[in-house]
Short mmCIF file of C-alpha atoms in Angstrom, two decimals:
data_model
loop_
_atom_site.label_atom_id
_atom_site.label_comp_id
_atom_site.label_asym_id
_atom_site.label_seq_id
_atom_site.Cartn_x
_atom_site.Cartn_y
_atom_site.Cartn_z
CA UNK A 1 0.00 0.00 0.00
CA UNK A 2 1.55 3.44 -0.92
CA UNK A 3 2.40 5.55 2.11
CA UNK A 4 0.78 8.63 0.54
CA UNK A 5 -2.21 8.20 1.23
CA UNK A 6 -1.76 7.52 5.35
CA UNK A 7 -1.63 11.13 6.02
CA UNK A 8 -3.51 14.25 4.54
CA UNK A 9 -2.40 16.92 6.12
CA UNK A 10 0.96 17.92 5.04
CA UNK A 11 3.94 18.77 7.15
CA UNK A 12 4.62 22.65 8.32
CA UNK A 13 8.90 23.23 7.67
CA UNK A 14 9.96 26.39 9.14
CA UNK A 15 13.63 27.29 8.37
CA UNK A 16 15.43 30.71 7.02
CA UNK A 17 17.92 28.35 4.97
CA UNK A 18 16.60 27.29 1.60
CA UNK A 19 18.73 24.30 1.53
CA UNK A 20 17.69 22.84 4.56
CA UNK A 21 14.05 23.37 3.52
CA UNK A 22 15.03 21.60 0.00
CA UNK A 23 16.74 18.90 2.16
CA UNK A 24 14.00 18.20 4.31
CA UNK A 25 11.50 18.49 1.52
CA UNK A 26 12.78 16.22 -0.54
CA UNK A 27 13.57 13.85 2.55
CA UNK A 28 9.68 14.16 3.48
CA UNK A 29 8.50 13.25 0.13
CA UNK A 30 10.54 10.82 -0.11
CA UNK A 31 8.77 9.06 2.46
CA UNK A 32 5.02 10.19 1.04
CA UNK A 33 4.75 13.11 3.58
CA UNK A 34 3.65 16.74 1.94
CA UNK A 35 4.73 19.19 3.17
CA UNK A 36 4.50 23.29 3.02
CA UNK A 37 8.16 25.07 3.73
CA UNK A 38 8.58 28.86 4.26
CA UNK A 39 11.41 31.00 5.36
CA UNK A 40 10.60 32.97 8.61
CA UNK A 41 7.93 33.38 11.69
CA UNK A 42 5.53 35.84 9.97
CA UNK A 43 5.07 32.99 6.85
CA UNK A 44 4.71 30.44 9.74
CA UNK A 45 1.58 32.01 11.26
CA UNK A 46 0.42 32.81 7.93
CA UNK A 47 0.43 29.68 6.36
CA UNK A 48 -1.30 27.72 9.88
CA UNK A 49 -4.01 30.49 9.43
CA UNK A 50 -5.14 29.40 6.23
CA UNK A 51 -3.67 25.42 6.74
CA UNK A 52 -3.93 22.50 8.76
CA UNK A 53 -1.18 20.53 9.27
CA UNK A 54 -0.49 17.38 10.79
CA UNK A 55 2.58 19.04 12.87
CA UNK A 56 5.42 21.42 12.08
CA UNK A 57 9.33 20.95 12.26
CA UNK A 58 10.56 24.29 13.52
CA UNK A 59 14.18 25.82 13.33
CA UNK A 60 14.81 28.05 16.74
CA UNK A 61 17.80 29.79 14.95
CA UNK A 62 17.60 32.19 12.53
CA UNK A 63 19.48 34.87 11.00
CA UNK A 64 18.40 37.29 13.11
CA UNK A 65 19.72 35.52 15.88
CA UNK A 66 21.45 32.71 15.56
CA UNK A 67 22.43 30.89 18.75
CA UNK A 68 19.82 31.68 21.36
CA UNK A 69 16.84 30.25 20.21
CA UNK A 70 14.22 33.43 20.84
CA UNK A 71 13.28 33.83 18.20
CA UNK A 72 12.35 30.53 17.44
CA UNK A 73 10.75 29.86 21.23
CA UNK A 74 8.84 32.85 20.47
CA UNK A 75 7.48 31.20 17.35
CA UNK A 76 6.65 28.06 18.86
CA UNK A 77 4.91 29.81 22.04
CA UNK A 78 2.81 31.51 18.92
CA UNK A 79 1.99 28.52 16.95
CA UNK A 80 0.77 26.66 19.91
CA UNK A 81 -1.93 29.84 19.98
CA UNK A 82 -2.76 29.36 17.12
CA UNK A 83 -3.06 25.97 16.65
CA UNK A 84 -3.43 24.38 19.32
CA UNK A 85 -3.69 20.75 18.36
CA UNK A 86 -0.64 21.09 15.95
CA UNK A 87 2.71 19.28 17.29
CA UNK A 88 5.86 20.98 16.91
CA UNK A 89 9.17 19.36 16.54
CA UNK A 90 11.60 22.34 17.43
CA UNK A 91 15.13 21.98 15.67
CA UNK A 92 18.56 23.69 15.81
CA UNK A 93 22.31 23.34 14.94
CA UNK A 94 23.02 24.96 18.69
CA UNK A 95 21.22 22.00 20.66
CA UNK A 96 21.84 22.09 24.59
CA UNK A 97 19.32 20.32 26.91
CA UNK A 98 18.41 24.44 28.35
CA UNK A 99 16.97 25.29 24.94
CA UNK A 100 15.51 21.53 24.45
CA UNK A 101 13.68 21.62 27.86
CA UNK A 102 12.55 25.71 27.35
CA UNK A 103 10.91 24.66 23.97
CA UNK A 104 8.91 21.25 25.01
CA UNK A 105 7.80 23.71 28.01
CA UNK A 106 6.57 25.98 25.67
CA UNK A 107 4.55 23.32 23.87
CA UNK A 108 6.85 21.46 21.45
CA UNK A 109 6.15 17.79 21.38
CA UNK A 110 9.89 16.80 20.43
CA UNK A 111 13.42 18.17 20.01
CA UNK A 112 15.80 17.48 17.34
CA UNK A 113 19.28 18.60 16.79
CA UNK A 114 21.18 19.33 13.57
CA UNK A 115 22.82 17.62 11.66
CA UNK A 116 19.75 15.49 11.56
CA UNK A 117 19.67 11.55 11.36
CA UNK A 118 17.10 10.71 8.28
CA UNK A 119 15.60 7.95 10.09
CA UNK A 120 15.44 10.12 13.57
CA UNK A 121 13.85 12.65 12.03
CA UNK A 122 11.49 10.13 9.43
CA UNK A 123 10.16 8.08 12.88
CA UNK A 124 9.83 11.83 14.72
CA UNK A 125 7.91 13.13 12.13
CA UNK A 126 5.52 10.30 12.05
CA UNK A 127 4.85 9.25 15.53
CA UNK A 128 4.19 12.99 16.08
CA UNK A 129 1.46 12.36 12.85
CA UNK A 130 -0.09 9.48 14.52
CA UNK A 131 -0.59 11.04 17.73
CA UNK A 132 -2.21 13.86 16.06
CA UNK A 133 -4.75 11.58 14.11
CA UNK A 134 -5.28 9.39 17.20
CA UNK A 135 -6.16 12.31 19.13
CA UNK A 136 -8.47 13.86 16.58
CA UNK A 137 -9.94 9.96 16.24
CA UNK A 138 -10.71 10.19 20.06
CA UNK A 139 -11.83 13.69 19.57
CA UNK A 140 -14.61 12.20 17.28
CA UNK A 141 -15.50 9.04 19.30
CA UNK A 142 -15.89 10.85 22.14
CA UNK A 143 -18.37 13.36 20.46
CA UNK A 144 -19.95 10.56 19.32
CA UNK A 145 -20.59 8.34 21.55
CA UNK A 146 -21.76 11.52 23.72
CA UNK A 147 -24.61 12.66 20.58
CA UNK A 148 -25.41 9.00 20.90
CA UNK A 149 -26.56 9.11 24.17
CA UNK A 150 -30.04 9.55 25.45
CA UNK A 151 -31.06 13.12 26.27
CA UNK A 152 -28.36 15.03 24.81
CA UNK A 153 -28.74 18.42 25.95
CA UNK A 154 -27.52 21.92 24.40
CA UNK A 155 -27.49 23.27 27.83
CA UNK A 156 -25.23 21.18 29.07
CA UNK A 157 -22.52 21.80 26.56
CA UNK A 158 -19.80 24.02 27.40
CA UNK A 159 -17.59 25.32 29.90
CA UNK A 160 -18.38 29.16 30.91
CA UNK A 161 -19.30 29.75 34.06
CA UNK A 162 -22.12 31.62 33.12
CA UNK A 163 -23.95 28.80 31.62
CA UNK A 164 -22.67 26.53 34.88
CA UNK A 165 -24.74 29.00 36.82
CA UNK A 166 -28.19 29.39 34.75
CA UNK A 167 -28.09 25.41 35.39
CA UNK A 168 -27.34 25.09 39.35
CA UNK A 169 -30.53 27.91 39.10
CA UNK A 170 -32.45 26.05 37.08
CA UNK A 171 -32.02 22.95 38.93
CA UNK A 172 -33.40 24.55 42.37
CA UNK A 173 -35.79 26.41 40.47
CA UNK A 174 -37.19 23.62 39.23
CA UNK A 175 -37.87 21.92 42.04
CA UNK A 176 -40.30 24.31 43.27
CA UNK A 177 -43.63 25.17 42.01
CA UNK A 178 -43.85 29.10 41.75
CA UNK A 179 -44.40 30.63 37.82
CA UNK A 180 -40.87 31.20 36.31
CA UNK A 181 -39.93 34.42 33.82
CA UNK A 182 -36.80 32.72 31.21
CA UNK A 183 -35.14 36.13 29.53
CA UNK A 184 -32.75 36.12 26.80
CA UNK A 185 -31.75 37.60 23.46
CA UNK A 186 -33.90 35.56 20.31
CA UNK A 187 -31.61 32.24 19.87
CA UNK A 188 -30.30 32.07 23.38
CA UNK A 189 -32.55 28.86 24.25
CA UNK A 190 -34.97 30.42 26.15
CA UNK A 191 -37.50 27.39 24.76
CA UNK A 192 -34.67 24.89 26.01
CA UNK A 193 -35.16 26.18 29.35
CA UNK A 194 -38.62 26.26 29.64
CA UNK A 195 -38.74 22.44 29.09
CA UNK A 196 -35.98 21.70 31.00
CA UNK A 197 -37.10 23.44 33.93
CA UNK A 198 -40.69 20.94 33.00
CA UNK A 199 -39.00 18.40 32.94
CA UNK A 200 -37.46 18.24 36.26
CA UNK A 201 -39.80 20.02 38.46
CA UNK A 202 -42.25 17.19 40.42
CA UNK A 203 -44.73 17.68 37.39
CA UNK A 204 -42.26 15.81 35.00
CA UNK A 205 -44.94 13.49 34.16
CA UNK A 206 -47.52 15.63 33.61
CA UNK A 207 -48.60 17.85 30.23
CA UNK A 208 -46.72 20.30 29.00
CA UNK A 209 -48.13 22.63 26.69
CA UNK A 210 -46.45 25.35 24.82
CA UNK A 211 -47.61 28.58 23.35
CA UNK A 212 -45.88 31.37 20.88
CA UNK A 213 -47.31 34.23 22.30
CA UNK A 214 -46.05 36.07 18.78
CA UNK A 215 -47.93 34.00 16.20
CA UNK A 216 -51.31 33.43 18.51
CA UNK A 217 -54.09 35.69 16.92
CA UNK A 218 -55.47 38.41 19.04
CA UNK A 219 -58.86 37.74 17.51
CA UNK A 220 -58.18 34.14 18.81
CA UNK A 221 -56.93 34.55 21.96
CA UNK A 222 -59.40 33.89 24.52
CA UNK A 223 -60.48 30.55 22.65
CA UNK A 224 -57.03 29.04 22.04
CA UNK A 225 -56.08 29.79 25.58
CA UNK A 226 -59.10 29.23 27.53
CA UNK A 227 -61.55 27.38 25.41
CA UNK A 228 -64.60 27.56 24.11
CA UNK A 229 -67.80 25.82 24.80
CA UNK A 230 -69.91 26.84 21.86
CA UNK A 231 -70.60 25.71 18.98
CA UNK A 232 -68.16 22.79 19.56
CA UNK A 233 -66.75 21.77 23.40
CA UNK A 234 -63.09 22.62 23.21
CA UNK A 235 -60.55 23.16 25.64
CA UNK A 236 -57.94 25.74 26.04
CA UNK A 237 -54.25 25.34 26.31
CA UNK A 238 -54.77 25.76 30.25
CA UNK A 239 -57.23 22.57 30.64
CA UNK A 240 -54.59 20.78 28.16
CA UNK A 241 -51.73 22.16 30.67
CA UNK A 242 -53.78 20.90 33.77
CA UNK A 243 -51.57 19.20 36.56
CA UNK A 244 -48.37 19.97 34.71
CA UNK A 245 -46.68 23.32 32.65
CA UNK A 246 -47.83 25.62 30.29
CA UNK A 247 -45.25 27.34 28.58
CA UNK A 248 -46.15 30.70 27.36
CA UNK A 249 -42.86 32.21 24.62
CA UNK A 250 -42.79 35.32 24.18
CA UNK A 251 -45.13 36.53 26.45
CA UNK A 252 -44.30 40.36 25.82
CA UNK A 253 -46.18 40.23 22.78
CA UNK A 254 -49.63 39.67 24.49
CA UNK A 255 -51.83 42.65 23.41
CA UNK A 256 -52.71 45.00 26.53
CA UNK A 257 -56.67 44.51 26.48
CA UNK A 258 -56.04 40.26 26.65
CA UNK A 259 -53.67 40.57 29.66
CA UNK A 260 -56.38 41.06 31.78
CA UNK A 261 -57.75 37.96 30.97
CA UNK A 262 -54.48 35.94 31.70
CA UNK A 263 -54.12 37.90 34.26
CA UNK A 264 -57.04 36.21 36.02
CA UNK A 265 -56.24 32.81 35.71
CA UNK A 266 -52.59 33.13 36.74
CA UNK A 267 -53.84 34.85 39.44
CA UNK A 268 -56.83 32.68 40.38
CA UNK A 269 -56.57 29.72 38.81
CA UNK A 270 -59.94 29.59 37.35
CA UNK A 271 -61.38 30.23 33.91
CA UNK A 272 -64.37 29.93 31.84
CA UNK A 273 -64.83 28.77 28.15
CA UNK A 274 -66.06 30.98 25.27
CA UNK A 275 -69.75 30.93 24.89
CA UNK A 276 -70.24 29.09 28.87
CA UNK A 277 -71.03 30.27 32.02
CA UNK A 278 -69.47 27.34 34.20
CA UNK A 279 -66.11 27.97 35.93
CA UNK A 280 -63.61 25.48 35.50
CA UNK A 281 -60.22 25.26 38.17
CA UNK A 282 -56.79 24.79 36.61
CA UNK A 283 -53.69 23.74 38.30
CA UNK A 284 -50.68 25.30 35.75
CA UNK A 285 -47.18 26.24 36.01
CA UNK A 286 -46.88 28.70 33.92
CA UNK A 287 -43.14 29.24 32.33
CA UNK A 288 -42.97 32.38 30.63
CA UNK A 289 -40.37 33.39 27.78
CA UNK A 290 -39.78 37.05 26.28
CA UNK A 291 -36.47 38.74 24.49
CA UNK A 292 -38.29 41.88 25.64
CA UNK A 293 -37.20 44.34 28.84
CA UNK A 294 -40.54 43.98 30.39
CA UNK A 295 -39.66 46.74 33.10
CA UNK A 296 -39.81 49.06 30.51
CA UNK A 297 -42.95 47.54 28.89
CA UNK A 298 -44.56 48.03 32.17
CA UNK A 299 -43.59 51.50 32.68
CA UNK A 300 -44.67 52.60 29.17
CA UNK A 301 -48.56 50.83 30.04
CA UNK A 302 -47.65 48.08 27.62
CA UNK A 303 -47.68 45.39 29.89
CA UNK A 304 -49.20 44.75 32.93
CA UNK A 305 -47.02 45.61 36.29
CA UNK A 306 -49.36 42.80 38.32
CA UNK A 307 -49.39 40.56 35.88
CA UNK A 308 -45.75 40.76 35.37
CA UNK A 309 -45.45 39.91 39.06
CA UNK A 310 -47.27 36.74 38.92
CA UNK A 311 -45.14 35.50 36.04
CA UNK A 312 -41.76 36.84 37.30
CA UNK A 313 -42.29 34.66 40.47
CA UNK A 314 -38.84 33.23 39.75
CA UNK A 315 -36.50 34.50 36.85
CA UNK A 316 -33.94 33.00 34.93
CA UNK A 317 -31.83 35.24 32.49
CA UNK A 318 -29.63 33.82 29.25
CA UNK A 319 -26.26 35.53 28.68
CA UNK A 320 -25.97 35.53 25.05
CA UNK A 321 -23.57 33.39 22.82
CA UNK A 322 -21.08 36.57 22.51
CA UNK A 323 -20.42 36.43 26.37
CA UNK A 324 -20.13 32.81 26.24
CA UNK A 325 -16.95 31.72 24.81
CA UNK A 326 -15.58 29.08 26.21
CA UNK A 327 -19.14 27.66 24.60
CA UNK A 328 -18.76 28.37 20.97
CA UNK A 329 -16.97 25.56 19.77
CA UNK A 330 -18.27 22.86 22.18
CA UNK A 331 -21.67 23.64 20.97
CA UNK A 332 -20.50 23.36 16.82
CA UNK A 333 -18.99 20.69 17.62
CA UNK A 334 -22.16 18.99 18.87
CA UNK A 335 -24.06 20.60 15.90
CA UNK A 336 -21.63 19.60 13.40
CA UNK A 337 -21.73 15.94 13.95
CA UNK A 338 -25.38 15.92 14.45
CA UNK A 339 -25.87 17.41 10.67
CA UNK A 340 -23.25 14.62 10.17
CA UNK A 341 -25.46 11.75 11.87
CA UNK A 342 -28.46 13.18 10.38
CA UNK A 343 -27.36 13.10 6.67
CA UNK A 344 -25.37 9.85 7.06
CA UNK A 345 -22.37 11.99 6.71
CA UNK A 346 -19.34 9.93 8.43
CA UNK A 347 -17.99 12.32 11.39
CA UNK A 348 -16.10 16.00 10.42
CA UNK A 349 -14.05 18.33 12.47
CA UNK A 350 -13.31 21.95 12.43
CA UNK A 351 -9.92 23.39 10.73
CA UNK A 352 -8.33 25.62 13.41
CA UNK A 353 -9.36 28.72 11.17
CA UNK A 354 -12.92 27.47 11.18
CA UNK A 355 -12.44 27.35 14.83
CA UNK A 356 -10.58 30.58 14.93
CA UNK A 357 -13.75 32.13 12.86
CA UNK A 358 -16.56 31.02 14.81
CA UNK A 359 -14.62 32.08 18.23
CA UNK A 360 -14.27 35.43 16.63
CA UNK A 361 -17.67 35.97 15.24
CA UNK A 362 -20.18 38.42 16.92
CA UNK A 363 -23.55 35.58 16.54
CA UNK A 364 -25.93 38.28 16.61
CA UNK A 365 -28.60 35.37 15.98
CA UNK A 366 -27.09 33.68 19.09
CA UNK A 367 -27.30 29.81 19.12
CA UNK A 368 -30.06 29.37 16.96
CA UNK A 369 -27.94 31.46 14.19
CA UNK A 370 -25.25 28.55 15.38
CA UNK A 371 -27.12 26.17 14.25
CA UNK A 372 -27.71 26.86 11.35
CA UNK A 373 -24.54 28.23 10.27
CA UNK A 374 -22.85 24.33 10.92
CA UNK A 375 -26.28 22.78 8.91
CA UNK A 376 -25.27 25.28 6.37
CA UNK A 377 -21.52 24.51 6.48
CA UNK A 378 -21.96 20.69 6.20
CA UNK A 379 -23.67 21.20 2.72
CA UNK A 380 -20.90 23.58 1.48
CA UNK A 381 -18.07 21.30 2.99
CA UNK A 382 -16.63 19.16 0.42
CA UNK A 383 -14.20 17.15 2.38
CA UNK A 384 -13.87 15.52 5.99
CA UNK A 385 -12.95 19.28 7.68
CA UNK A 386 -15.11 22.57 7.90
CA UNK A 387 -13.18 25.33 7.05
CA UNK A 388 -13.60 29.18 7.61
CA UNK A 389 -14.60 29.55 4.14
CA UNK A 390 -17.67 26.87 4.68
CA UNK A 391 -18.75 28.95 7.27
CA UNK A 392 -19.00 31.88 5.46
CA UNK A 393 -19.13 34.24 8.31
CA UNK A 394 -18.18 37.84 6.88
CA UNK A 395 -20.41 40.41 9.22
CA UNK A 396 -19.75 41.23 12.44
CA UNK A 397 -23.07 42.61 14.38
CA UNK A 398 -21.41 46.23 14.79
CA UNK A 399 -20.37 46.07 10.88
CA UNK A 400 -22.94 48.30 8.56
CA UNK A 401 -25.03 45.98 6.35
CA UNK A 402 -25.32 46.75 2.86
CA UNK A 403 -28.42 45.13 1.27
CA UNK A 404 -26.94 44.62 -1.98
CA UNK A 405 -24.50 42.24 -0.32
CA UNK A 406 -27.58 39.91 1.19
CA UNK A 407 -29.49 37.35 -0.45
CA UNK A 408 -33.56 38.35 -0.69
CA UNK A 409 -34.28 35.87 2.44
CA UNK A 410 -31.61 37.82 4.60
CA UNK A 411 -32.51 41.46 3.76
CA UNK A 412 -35.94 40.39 4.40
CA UNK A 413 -35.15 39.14 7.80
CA UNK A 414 -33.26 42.11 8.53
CA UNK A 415 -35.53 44.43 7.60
CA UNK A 416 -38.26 42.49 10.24
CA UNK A 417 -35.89 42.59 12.72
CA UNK A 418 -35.28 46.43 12.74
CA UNK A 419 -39.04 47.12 12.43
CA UNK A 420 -39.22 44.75 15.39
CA UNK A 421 -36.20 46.62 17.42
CA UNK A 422 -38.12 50.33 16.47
CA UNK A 423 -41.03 49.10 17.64
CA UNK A 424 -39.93 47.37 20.84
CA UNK A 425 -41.28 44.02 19.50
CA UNK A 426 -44.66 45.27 19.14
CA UNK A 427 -46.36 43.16 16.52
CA UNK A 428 -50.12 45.21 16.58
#
C-alpha cells in the first residue's frame, strides 16, 4: 500500500535556509509526507491560518539571531496559539538540553538537533502524525458516543461559568412550584429552558403545553387559551396544561386589552370557556419566555405591572452566545456531527481557522444562528474538515449591512428585525 495516502495533512517546515528546507523536503516526500516550507515566523503564522497541518518541524535559529533560540521559542509559544492541536518538533544546529527543555515547556512535542539523522527525524515526524490523528480519532468518538446518548442536551454543553450558573438555578428552580420568567436575546434557548425546567420540576410526568405568544391571533386569543364551549366543546391550552406546565414564549407580545384575561387565571386559577357560564379550576405552572425588557414595557402601560409579578415569580436570564466563549466551539462541535449523523455523513471536524472564525464571530442570531450556520456549512463542505470559508461568516453585528451584499431571504429578515427593534417588539 503506498504511504501517501496515510496522512492528509501535510507537514509545516519552518527554516530561514533554503537548503535545509530543500533537504528536508525532498527527505519528506521521499517518504510520502507533503509538506509546506517557508522561510521565517511571519510565513509560519500565515500559512497555519489558512492550513492545517499534521505538525510542524521548527528551526529556533535564525538569521536574526542565531544561537539563542528566541526567536524561534517565540514562534513556537505563537503557533501553539494558534493551533493548538498542531505538534511541533523544534530543531537547531546549537542543541543544549536548556533550549531543548525551554521549547517542550513551551509546547513542542519533540526536540531534534542538527545535523539530523534521516531515520530520527522520518520516525519523529511520524509518531508525532499518529498522535495527532489518534487524538483527533478520540476527539470524534468521544463526540460521538456523547450525541449517541439519550437526552443530549444543548445546555449542558460548554464550559463558561455563566452557563454553569443558569443550570445550578435552574435545577433549584425547578424543584419548586412558583411561575418562572426565562429572559434572553432571540436564539439564546430560552424554549430549552422552559422544558428543562418541566421536565425536572415534580410535574415531570404531567402535560406540557407550549404557546408562541407572537404568532397566537389576538382575535383568537381567549379561545385558544381558555376554550370555548360553543358551537363545539373545546378546551384551552390551560385545561390541556392541567396538573403539569404551560409554557407561554414570548409573552411580551400579548396585546394590553387580553392581559387582563391571563391575568385572572394566573392569578386565580380559574377560567371559563367561550360561549359558557361554568367555571372550571386549573392547576398550571406557567413558564414564561420574552427577548423583551418587560420593566420598561410596564412603565410605558404596555404590559401589565401585576401581571408581570405573577409570572416573574422566579427569573432565569440567558447571557448571550457573545459572552459565552468558552461555549462556541463545544456547541458546533455537537451541531456539526449531528448534521453529520443526520445526513449519514461519516464524522467531520473543524480546521483551526474554522475554529478561529466562529470564536471570533459576533452571533448576533445567538445559538439558533449557530445552528444553522454548521447545517449550512456541512452542505458547502466538500471534504472531511469545515473550514472558515464553509462557514462563510463575513459580518460582524457592529459592521454596517449593505443590502446589496444579502441574499432576498436575509434582507428580508433584517428588515423584520429592525421594524421589530423600532417598535420594541410590538407586533399590533
Amino acid at each position: 500500500m503506498s504511504r501517501s495516502n496515510e496522512i492528509a495533512a501535510p507537514v509545516l517546515v519552518v527554516d530561514d535556509h533554503p537548503d535545509i528546507r530543500l533537504a528536508l523536503r525532498i527527505l519528506l516526500h521521499s517518504e510520502g509526507l507533503a509538506t509546506v516550507d517557508v522561510a521565517s515566523a511571519a510565513a509560519a503564522l500565515d500559512a497555519v491560518a489558512r492550513t492545517e497541518f499534521g505538525c510542524a518541524v521548527v528551526d529556533l535559529n535564525y538569521a536574526s539571531d542565531t544561537t539563542s533560540g528566541h526567536e524561534g521559542l517565540d514562534l513556537v509559544t505563537r503557533l501553539r496559539d494558534e493551533a493548538p492541536e498542531m505538534p511541533i518538533i523544534a530543531m537547531t544546529a546549537w542543541g543544549s538540553i536548556e533550549i531543548a527543555v525551554r521549547a517542550m515547556r513551551l509546547g513542542a512535542a519533540d526536540f531534534i538537533e542538527k545535523p539530523w539523522n534521516n531515520a530520527h527525524l522520518i520516525h519523529a515526524v511520524r509518531s508525532q502524525l499518529a498522535l495527532r490523528q489518534m487524538a483527533d480519532e478520540n476527539r470524534r468518538l468521544r463526540a460521538e458516543a456523547a450525541l449517541s446518548r439519550q437526552g443530549v442536551d444543548m445546555l449542558r454543553i460548554g464550559e463558561s461559568s455563566s452557563m454553569r450558573r443558569v443550570l445550578e438555578l435552574i435545577h433549584r428552580i425547578a424543584s419548586g412550584d412558583g411561575n418562572v420568567l426565562v429572559l434572553g436575546e432571540n436564539g439564546t434557548g430560552k424554549s430549552l429552558v422552559a422544558r428543562e425546567i418541566h421536565a425536572r420540576s415534580p410535574r415531570a410526568e404531567q402535560p406540557v403545553i407550549r404557546v408562541d405568544m407572537g404568532t397566537l391571533p389576538e382575535s383568537r386569543f381567549a379561545e385558544e387559551m381558555f376554550g370555548e364551549d360553543k358551537p363545539v366543546p373545546r378546551p384551552g391550552r390551560f385545561e390541556l396544561a392541567h396538573g403539569g406546565s404551560l409554557i407561554l414564549e414570548e409573552v411580551g407580545n400579548i396585546h394590553p386589552l387580553q392581559q387582563v384575561k391571563l391575568l385572572r387565571v394566573v392569578e386565580e386559577g380559574e377560567l371559563e370557556r367561550c360561549g359558557g357560564m361554568r367555571t372550571r379550576r386549573v392547576d398550571v405552572r406557567v413558564i414564561s419566555t420574552s427577548n423583551a425588557d418587560l420593566d420598561a414595557a410596564t412603565r410605558s402601560d404596555r404590559f401589565r405591572r401585576d401581571l408581570l409579578y405573577r409570572l416573574n415569580a422566579m427569573q432565569v436570564r440567558l447571557p448571550p452566545l457573545r459572552e459565552r466563549q468558552e461555549d462556541i466551539v463545544p456547541l458546533a462541535r455537537h451541531f456539526l456531527l449531528r448534521e453529520c449523523r443526520r445526513r449519514g455523513r461519516s464524522a467531520m471536524l473543524f480546521t483551526p481557522s474554522a475554529e478561529r472564525a466562529l470564536r471570533g464571530y459576533d452571533w448576533p442570531g445567538n445559538v439558533r444562528e449557530l445552528e444553522h450556520t454548521i447545517d449550512r456549512a456541512v452542505l458547502l463542505a466538500g471534504r472531511d474538515d469545515v473550514d472558515a470559508d464553509a462557514l462563510s461568516l463575513q459580518r460582524r453585528r457592529d459592521e454596517p449591512v449593505v443590502l446589496d451584499s444579502l441574499t432576498l431571504p436575509e434582507a428580508e429578515e433584517l428588515l423584520i428585525r429592525q421594524a421589530l427593534e423600532r417598535n420594541d417588539h410590538n407586533l399590533q
